[in-house]
One Martini backbone bead per residue (centre of mass of N, CA, C, O) as a GRO file, in nm:
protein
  365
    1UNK     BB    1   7.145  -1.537  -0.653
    2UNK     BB    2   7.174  -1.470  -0.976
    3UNK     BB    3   6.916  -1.351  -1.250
    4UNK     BB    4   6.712  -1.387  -1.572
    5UNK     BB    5   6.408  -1.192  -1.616
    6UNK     BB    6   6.094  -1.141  -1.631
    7UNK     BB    7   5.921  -0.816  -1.576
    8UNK     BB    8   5.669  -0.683  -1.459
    9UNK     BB    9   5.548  -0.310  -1.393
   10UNK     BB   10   5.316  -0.261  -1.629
   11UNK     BB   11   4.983  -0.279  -1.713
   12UNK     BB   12   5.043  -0.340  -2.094
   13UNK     BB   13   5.332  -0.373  -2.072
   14UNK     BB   14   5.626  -0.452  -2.104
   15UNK     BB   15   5.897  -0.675  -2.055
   16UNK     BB   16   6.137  -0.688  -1.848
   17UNK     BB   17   6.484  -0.748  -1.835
   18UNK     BB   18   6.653  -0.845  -1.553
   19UNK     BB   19   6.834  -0.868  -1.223
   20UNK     BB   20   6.806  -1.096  -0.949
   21UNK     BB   21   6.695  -1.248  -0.639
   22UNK     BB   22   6.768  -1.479  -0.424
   23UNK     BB   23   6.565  -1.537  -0.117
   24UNK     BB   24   6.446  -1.679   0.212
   25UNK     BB   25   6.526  -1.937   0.250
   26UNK     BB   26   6.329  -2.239   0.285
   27UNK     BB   27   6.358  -2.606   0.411
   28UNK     BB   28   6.095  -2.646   0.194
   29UNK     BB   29   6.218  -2.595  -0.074
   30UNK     BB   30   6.306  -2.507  -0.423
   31UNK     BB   31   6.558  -2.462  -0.703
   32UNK     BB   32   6.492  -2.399  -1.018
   33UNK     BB   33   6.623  -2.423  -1.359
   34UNK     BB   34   6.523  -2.359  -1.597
   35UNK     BB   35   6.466  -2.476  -1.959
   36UNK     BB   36   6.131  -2.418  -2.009
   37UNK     BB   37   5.897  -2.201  -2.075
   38UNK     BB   38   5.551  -2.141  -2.185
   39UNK     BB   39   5.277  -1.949  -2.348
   40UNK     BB   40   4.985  -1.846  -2.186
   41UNK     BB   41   4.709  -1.718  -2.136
   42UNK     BB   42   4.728  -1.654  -1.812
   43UNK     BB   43   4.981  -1.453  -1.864
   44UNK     BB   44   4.840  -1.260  -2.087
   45UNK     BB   45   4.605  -1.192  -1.856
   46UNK     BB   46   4.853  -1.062  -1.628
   47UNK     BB   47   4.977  -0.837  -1.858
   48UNK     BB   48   4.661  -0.731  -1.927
   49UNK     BB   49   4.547  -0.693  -1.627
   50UNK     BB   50   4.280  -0.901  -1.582
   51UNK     BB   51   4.393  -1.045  -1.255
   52UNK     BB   52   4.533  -0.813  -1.045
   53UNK     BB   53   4.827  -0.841  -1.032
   54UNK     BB   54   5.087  -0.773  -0.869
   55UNK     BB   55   5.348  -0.521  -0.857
   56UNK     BB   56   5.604  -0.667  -0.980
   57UNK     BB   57   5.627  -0.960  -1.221
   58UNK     BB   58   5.616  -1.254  -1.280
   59UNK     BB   59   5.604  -1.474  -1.510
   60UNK     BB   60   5.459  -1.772  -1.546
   61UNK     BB   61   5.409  -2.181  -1.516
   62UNK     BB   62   5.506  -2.343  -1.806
   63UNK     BB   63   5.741  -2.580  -1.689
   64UNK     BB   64   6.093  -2.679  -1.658
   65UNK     BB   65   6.373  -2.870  -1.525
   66UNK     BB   66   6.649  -2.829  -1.261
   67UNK     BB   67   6.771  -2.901  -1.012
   68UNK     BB   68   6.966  -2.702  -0.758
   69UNK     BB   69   6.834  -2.658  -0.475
   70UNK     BB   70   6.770  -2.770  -0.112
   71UNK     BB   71   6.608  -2.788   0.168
   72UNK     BB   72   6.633  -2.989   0.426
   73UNK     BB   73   6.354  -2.990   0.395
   74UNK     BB   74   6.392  -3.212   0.147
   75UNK     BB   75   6.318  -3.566   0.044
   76UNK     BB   76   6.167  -3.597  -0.278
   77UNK     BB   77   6.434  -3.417  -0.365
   78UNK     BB   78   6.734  -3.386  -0.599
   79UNK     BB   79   6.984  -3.299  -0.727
   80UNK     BB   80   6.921  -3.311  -1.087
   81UNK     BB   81   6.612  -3.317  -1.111
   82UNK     BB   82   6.366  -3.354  -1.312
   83UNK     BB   83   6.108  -3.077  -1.368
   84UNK     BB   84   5.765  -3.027  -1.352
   85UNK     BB   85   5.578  -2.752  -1.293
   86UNK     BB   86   5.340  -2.709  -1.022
   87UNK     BB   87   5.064  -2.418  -0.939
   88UNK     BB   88   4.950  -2.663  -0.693
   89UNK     BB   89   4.959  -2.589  -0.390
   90UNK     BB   90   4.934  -2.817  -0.105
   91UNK     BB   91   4.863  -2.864   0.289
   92UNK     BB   92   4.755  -3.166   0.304
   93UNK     BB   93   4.517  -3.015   0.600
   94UNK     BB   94   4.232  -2.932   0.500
   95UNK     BB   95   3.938  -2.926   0.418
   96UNK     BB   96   4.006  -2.967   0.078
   97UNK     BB   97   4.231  -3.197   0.088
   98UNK     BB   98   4.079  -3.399   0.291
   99UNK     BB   99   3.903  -3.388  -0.016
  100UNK     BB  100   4.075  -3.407  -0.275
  101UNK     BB  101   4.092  -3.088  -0.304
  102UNK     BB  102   4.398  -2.904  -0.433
  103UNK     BB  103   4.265  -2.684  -0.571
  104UNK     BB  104   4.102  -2.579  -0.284
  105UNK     BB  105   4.356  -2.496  -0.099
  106UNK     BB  106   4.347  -2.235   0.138
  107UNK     BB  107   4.632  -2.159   0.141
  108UNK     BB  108   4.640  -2.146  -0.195
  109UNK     BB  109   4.378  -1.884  -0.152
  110UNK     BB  110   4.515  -1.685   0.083
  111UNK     BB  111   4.804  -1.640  -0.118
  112UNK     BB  112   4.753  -1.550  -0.388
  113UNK     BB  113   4.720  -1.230  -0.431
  114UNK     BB  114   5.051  -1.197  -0.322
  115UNK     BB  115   5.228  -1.365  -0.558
  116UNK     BB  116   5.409  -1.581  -0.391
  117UNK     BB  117   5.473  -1.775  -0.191
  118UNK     BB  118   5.331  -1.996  -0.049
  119UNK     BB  119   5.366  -1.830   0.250
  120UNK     BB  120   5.329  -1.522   0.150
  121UNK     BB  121   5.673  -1.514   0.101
  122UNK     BB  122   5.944  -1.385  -0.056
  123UNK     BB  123   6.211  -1.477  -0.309
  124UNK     BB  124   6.247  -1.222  -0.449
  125UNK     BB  125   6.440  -0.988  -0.601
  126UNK     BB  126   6.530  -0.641  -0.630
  127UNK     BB  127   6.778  -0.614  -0.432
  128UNK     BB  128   6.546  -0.488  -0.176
  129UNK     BB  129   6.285  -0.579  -0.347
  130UNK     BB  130   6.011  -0.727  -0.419
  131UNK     BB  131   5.903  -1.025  -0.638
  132UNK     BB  132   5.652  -1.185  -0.777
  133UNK     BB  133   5.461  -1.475  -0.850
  134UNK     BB  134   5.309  -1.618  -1.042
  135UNK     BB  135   5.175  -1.915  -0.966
  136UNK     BB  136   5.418  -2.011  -0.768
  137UNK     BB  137   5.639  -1.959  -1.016
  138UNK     BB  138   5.798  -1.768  -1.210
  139UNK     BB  139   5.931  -1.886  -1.503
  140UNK     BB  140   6.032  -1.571  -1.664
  141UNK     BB  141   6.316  -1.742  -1.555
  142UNK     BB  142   6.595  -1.906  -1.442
  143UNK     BB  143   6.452  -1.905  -1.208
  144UNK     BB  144   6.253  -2.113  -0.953
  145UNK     BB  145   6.053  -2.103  -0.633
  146UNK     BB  146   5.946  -2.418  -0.503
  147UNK     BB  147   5.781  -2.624  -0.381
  148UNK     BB  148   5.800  -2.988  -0.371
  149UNK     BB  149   5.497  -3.072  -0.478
  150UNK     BB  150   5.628  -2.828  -0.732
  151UNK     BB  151   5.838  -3.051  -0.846
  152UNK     BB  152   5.801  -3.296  -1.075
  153UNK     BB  153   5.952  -3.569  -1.132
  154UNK     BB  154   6.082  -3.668  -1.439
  155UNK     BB  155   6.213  -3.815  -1.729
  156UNK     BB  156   6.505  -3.761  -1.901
  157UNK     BB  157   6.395  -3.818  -2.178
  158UNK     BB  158   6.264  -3.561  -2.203
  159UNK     BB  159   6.253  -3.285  -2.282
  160UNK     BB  160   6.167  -2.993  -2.197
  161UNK     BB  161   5.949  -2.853  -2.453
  162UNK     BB  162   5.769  -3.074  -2.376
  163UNK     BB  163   5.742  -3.101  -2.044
  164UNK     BB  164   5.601  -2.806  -2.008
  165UNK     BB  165   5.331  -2.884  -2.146
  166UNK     BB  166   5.196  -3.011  -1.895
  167UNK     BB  167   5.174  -2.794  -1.641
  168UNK     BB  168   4.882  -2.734  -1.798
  169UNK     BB  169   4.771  -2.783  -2.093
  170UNK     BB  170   4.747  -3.026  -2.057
  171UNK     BB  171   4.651  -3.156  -1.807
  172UNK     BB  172   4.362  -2.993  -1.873
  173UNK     BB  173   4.272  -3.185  -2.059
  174UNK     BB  174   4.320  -3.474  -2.004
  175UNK     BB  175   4.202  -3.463  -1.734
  176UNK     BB  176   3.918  -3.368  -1.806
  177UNK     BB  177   3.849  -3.659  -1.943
  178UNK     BB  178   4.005  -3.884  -1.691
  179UNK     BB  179   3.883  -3.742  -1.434
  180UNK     BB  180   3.644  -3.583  -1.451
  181UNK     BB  181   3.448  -3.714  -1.675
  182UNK     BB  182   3.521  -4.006  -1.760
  183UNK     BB  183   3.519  -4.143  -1.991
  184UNK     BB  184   3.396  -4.361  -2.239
  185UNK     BB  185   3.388  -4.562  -2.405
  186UNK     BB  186   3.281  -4.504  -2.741
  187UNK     BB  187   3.203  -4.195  -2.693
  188UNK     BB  188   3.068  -3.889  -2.761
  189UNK     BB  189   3.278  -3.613  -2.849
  190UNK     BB  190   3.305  -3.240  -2.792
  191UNK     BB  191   3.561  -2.986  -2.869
  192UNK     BB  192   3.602  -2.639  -2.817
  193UNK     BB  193   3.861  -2.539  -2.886
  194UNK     BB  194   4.185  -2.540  -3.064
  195UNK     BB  195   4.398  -2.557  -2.853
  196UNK     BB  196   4.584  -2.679  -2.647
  197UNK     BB  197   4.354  -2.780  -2.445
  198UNK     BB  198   4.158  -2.889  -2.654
  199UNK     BB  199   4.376  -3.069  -2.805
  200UNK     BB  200   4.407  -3.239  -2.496
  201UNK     BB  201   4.123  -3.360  -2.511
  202UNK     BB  202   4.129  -3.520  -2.756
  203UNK     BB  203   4.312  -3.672  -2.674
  204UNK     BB  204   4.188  -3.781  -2.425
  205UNK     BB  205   3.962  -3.910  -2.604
  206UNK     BB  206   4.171  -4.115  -2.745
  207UNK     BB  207   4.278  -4.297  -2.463
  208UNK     BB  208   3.953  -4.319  -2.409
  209UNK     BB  209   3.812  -4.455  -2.678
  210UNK     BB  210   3.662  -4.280  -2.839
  211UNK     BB  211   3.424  -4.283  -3.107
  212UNK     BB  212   3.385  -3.986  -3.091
  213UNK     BB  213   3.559  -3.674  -3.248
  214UNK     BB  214   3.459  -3.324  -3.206
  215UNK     BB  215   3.593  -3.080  -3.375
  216UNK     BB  216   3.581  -2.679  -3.272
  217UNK     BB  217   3.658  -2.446  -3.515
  218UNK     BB  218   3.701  -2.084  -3.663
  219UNK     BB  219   3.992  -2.286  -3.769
  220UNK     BB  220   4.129  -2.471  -4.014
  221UNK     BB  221   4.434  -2.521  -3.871
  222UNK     BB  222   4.315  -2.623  -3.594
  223UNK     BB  223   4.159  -2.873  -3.732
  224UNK     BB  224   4.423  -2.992  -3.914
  225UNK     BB  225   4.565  -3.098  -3.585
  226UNK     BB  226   4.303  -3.222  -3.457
  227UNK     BB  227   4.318  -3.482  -3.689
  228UNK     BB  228   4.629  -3.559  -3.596
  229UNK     BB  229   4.524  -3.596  -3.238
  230UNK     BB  230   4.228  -3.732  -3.316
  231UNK     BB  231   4.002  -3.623  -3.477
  232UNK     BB  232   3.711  -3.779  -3.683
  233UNK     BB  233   3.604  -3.484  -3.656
  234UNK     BB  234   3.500  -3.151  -3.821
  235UNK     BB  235   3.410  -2.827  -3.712
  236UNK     BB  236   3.291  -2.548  -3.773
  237UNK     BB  237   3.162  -2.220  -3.610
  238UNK     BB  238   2.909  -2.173  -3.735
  239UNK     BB  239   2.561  -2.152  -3.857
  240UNK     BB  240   2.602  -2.476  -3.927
  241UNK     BB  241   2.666  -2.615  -3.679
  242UNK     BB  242   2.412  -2.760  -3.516
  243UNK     BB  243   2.332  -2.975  -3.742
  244UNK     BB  244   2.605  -3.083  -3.806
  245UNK     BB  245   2.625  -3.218  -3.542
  246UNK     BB  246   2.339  -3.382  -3.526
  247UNK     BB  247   2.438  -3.583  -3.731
  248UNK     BB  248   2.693  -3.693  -3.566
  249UNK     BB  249   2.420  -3.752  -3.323
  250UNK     BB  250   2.142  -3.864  -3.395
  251UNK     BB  251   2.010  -3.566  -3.250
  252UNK     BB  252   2.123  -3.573  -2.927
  253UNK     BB  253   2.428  -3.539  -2.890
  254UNK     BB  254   2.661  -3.529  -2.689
  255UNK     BB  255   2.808  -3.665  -2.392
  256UNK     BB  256   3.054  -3.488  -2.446
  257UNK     BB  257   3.166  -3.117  -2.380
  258UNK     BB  258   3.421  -2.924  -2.443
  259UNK     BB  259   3.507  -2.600  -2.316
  260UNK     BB  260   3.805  -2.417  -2.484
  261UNK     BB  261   3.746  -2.082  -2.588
  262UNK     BB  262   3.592  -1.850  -2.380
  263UNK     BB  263   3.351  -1.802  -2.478
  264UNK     BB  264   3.046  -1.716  -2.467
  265UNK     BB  265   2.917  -1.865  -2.732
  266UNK     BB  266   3.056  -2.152  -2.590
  267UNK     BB  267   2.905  -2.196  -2.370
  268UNK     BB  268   2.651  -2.228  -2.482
  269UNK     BB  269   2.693  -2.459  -2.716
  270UNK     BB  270   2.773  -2.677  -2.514
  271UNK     BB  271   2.453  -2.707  -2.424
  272UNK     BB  272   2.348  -2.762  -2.712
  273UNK     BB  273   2.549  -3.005  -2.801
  274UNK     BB  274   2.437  -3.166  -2.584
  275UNK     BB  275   2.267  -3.450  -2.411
  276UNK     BB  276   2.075  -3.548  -2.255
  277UNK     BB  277   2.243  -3.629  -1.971
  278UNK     BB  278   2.501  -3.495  -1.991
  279UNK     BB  279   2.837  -3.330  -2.038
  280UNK     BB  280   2.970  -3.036  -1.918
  281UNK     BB  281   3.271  -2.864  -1.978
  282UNK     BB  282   3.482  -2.593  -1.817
  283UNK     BB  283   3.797  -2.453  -1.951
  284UNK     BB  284   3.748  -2.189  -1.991
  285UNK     BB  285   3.742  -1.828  -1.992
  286UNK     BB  286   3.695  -1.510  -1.828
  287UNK     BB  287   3.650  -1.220  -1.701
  288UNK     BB  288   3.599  -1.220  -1.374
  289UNK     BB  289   3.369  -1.005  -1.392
  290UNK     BB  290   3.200  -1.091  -1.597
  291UNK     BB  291   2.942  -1.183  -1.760
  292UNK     BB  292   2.695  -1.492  -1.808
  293UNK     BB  293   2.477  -1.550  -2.051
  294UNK     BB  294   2.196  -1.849  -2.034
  295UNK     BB  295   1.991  -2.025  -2.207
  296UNK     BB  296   1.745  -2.161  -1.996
  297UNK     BB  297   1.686  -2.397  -2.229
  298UNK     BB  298   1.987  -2.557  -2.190
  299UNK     BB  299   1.958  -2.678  -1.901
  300UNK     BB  300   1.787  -2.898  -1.991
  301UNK     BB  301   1.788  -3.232  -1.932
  302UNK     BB  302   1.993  -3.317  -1.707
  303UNK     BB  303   2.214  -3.201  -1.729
  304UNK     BB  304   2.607  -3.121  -1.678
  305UNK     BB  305   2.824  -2.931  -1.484
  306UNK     BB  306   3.171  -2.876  -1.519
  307UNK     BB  307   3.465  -2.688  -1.353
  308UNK     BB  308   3.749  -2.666  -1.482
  309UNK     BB  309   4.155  -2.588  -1.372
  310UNK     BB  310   4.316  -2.891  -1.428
  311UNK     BB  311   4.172  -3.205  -1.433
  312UNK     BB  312   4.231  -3.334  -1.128
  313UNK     BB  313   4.512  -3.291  -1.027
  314UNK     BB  314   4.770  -3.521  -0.987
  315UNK     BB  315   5.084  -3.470  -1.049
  316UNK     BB  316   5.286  -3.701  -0.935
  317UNK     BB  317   5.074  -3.889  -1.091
  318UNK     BB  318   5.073  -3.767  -1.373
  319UNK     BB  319   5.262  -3.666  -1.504
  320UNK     BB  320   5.445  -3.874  -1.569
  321UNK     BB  321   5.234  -4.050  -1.739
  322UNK     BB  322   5.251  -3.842  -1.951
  323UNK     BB  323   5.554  -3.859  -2.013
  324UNK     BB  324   5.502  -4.195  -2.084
  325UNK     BB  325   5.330  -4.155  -2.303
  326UNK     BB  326   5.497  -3.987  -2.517
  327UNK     BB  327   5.743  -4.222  -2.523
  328UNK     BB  328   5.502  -4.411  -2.623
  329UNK     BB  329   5.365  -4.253  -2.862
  330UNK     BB  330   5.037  -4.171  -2.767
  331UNK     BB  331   5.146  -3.838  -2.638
  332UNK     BB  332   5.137  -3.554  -2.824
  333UNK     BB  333   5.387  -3.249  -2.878
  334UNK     BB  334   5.539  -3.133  -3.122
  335UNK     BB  335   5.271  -2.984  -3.232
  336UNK     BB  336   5.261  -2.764  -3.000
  337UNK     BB  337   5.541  -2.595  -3.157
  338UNK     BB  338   5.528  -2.320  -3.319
  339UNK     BB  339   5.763  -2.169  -3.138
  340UNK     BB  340   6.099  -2.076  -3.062
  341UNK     BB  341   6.243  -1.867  -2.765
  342UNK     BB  342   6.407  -1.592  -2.609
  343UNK     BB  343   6.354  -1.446  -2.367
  344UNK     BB  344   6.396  -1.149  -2.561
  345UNK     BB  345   6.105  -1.270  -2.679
  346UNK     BB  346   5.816  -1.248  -2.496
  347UNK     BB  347   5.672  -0.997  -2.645
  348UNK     BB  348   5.652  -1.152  -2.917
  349UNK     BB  349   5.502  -1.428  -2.774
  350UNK     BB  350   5.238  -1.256  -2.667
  351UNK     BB  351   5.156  -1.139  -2.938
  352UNK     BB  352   5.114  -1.436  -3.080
  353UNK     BB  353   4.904  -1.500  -2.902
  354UNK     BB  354   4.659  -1.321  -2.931
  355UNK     BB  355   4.668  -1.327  -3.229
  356UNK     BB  356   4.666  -1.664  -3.294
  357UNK     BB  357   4.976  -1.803  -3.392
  358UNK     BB  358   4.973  -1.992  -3.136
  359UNK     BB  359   4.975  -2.273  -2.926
  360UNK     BB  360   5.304  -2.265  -2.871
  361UNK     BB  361   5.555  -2.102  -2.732
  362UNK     BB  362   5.896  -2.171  -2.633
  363UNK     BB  363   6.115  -2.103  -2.370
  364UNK     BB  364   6.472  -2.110  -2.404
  365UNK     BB  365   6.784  -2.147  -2.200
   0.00000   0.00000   0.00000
């Protein structure tokens, strides 16, 4: 089976469009023909090699698309389904499954650095060179092979391009308020970095009846999407942030911060702008190695911080659930498509998502 993907083939370079195949495959696949796939800040952080992942290697991981063919051991999906991939394959029957935590599945972190399938052996090829698939998916090609329980199939009533936008910054984002959070109805929230995924906390903020959502950016045309998909309030990042917040929480602070834009700067603030006694989530990130210093009065009262790197995602159960919100005009998704390109321009719609013009460009087939 021959397809056309991208291909990185050396760190900070552009992506070659190649012609590959599948192979080995084993009877517990999948194998979907993608159907639009888009642009994530984690392609764009393992195009620019700060992931340190292994090369050639396939990028991509937030696609949609239709089974192809399946394996023998494969009883719950077949040709035909429509499905949304997730990137966090687990052997539900480790230690960390077996506590309901399939984000820290051993066997998918322990074959994570090989960049290939769950099992650590690949199925993409260069003639016969093997080529790696960045998170279990290499989505950035006509083909992606993919174990059973990331393939999780969806209503065909839904587009691909926006089916695609679930599988991970909508996830990771409405997730992290309904999951990780668990946000409580009247509830102040504060959302700091309105891309994708703070603008999916908004939502998810939204869903779960929160009184104030407080949306925090940079760019007032981010700041006027975030008004669109529910927050009540919009407040810039400058050095009027502080006050400007208090004002709008009684001088407590919010109850919940969802920290979603990744800078040493906003780590910092979701501490300061939380109030005693509160939540902050981080859901942004550095480069690995990065160290990250925090004023640590800023640690006091009784917060929590929690770490979220996927919204607490049960796949099989929300994303459906998430693809109903949608159909059912709950949870907007069209608003986060502002460009859709052609495989043939993957590279420059990484280099518009770097500079900040993109929400979300989706590649479609």
């Amino acid at each position: 089976m021959k397809f056309q993907a991208a291909v990185l083939r050396a760190a900070g370079e552009p992506l070659q469009i190649e012609t590959l195949t599948v192979g080995d495959l084993a009877d517990t696949d999948v194998v979907v023909r993608i159907a639009a796939t888009s642009l994530c800040h984690t392609d764009l952080e393992a195009v620019g090699g700060h992931l340190g992942v292994p090369l050639p290697i396939v990028p991509g991981h937030e696609a949609a698309g239709v089974v192809e063919w399946t394996g023998r051991a494969v009883h719950r999906r077949k040709v035909g389904d429509h499905v949304v991939l997730s990137w966090n394959p687990h052997c539900d029957g480790c230690f960390y499954c077996c506590r309901k935590q399939p984000i820290l599945c051993q066997q998918y972190r322990e074959n994570a650095p090989a960049s290939f399938h769950f099992d650590g052996q690949p199925r993409l090829f260069r003639e016969t060179s093997p080529v790696h698939q960045l998170m279990y998916s290499g989505s950035f090609g006509e083909i992606a092979v993919v174990t059973e329980d990331c393939a999780i199939a969806v209503s065909k009533a839904i587009p691909f391009d926006r089916a695609c936008l679930i599988g991970c910054g909508v996830m990771t984002g409405v997730g992290a308020v309904m999951n990780n959070a668990r946000v409580e109805a009247g509830s102040i929230v504060s959302v700091i970095g309105c891309g994708a995924v703070g603008l999916s906390a908004i939502q998810g903020a939204r869903l779960a009846n929160a009184g104030h959502i407080i949306a925090i950016d940079r760019d007032p045309n981010r700041l006027a999407l975030a008004s669109i998909l529910g927050a009540t309030h919009t407040l810039l990042a400058n050095d009027s942030l502080p006050s400007a917040h208090s004002d709008l929480t009684d001088g407590r602070g919010a109850d919940h911060v969802f920290e979603a834009a990744g800078s040493p700067q906003a780590f910092q603030s979701s501490l300061d702008l939380v109030r005693p006694g509160g939540q902050v989530v981080w859901l942004g990130k550095l480069p690995v190695n990065q160290q990250l210093s925090i004023r640590w009065g800023s640690l006091m009262g009784e917060k929590k911080i929690t770490r979220a790197s996927y919204g607490g995602a049960v796949p099989a159960r929300d994303f459906p659930l998430l693809v109903e919100a949608y159909l059912d005009g709950k949870l907007r998704l069209d608003e986060y498509i502002t460009s859709r390109i052609g495989l043939t321009n993957v590279n420059e719609g990484l280099d518009r998502l770097s500079r900040g013009l993109d929400i979300r460009s989706v590649i479609e087939f």
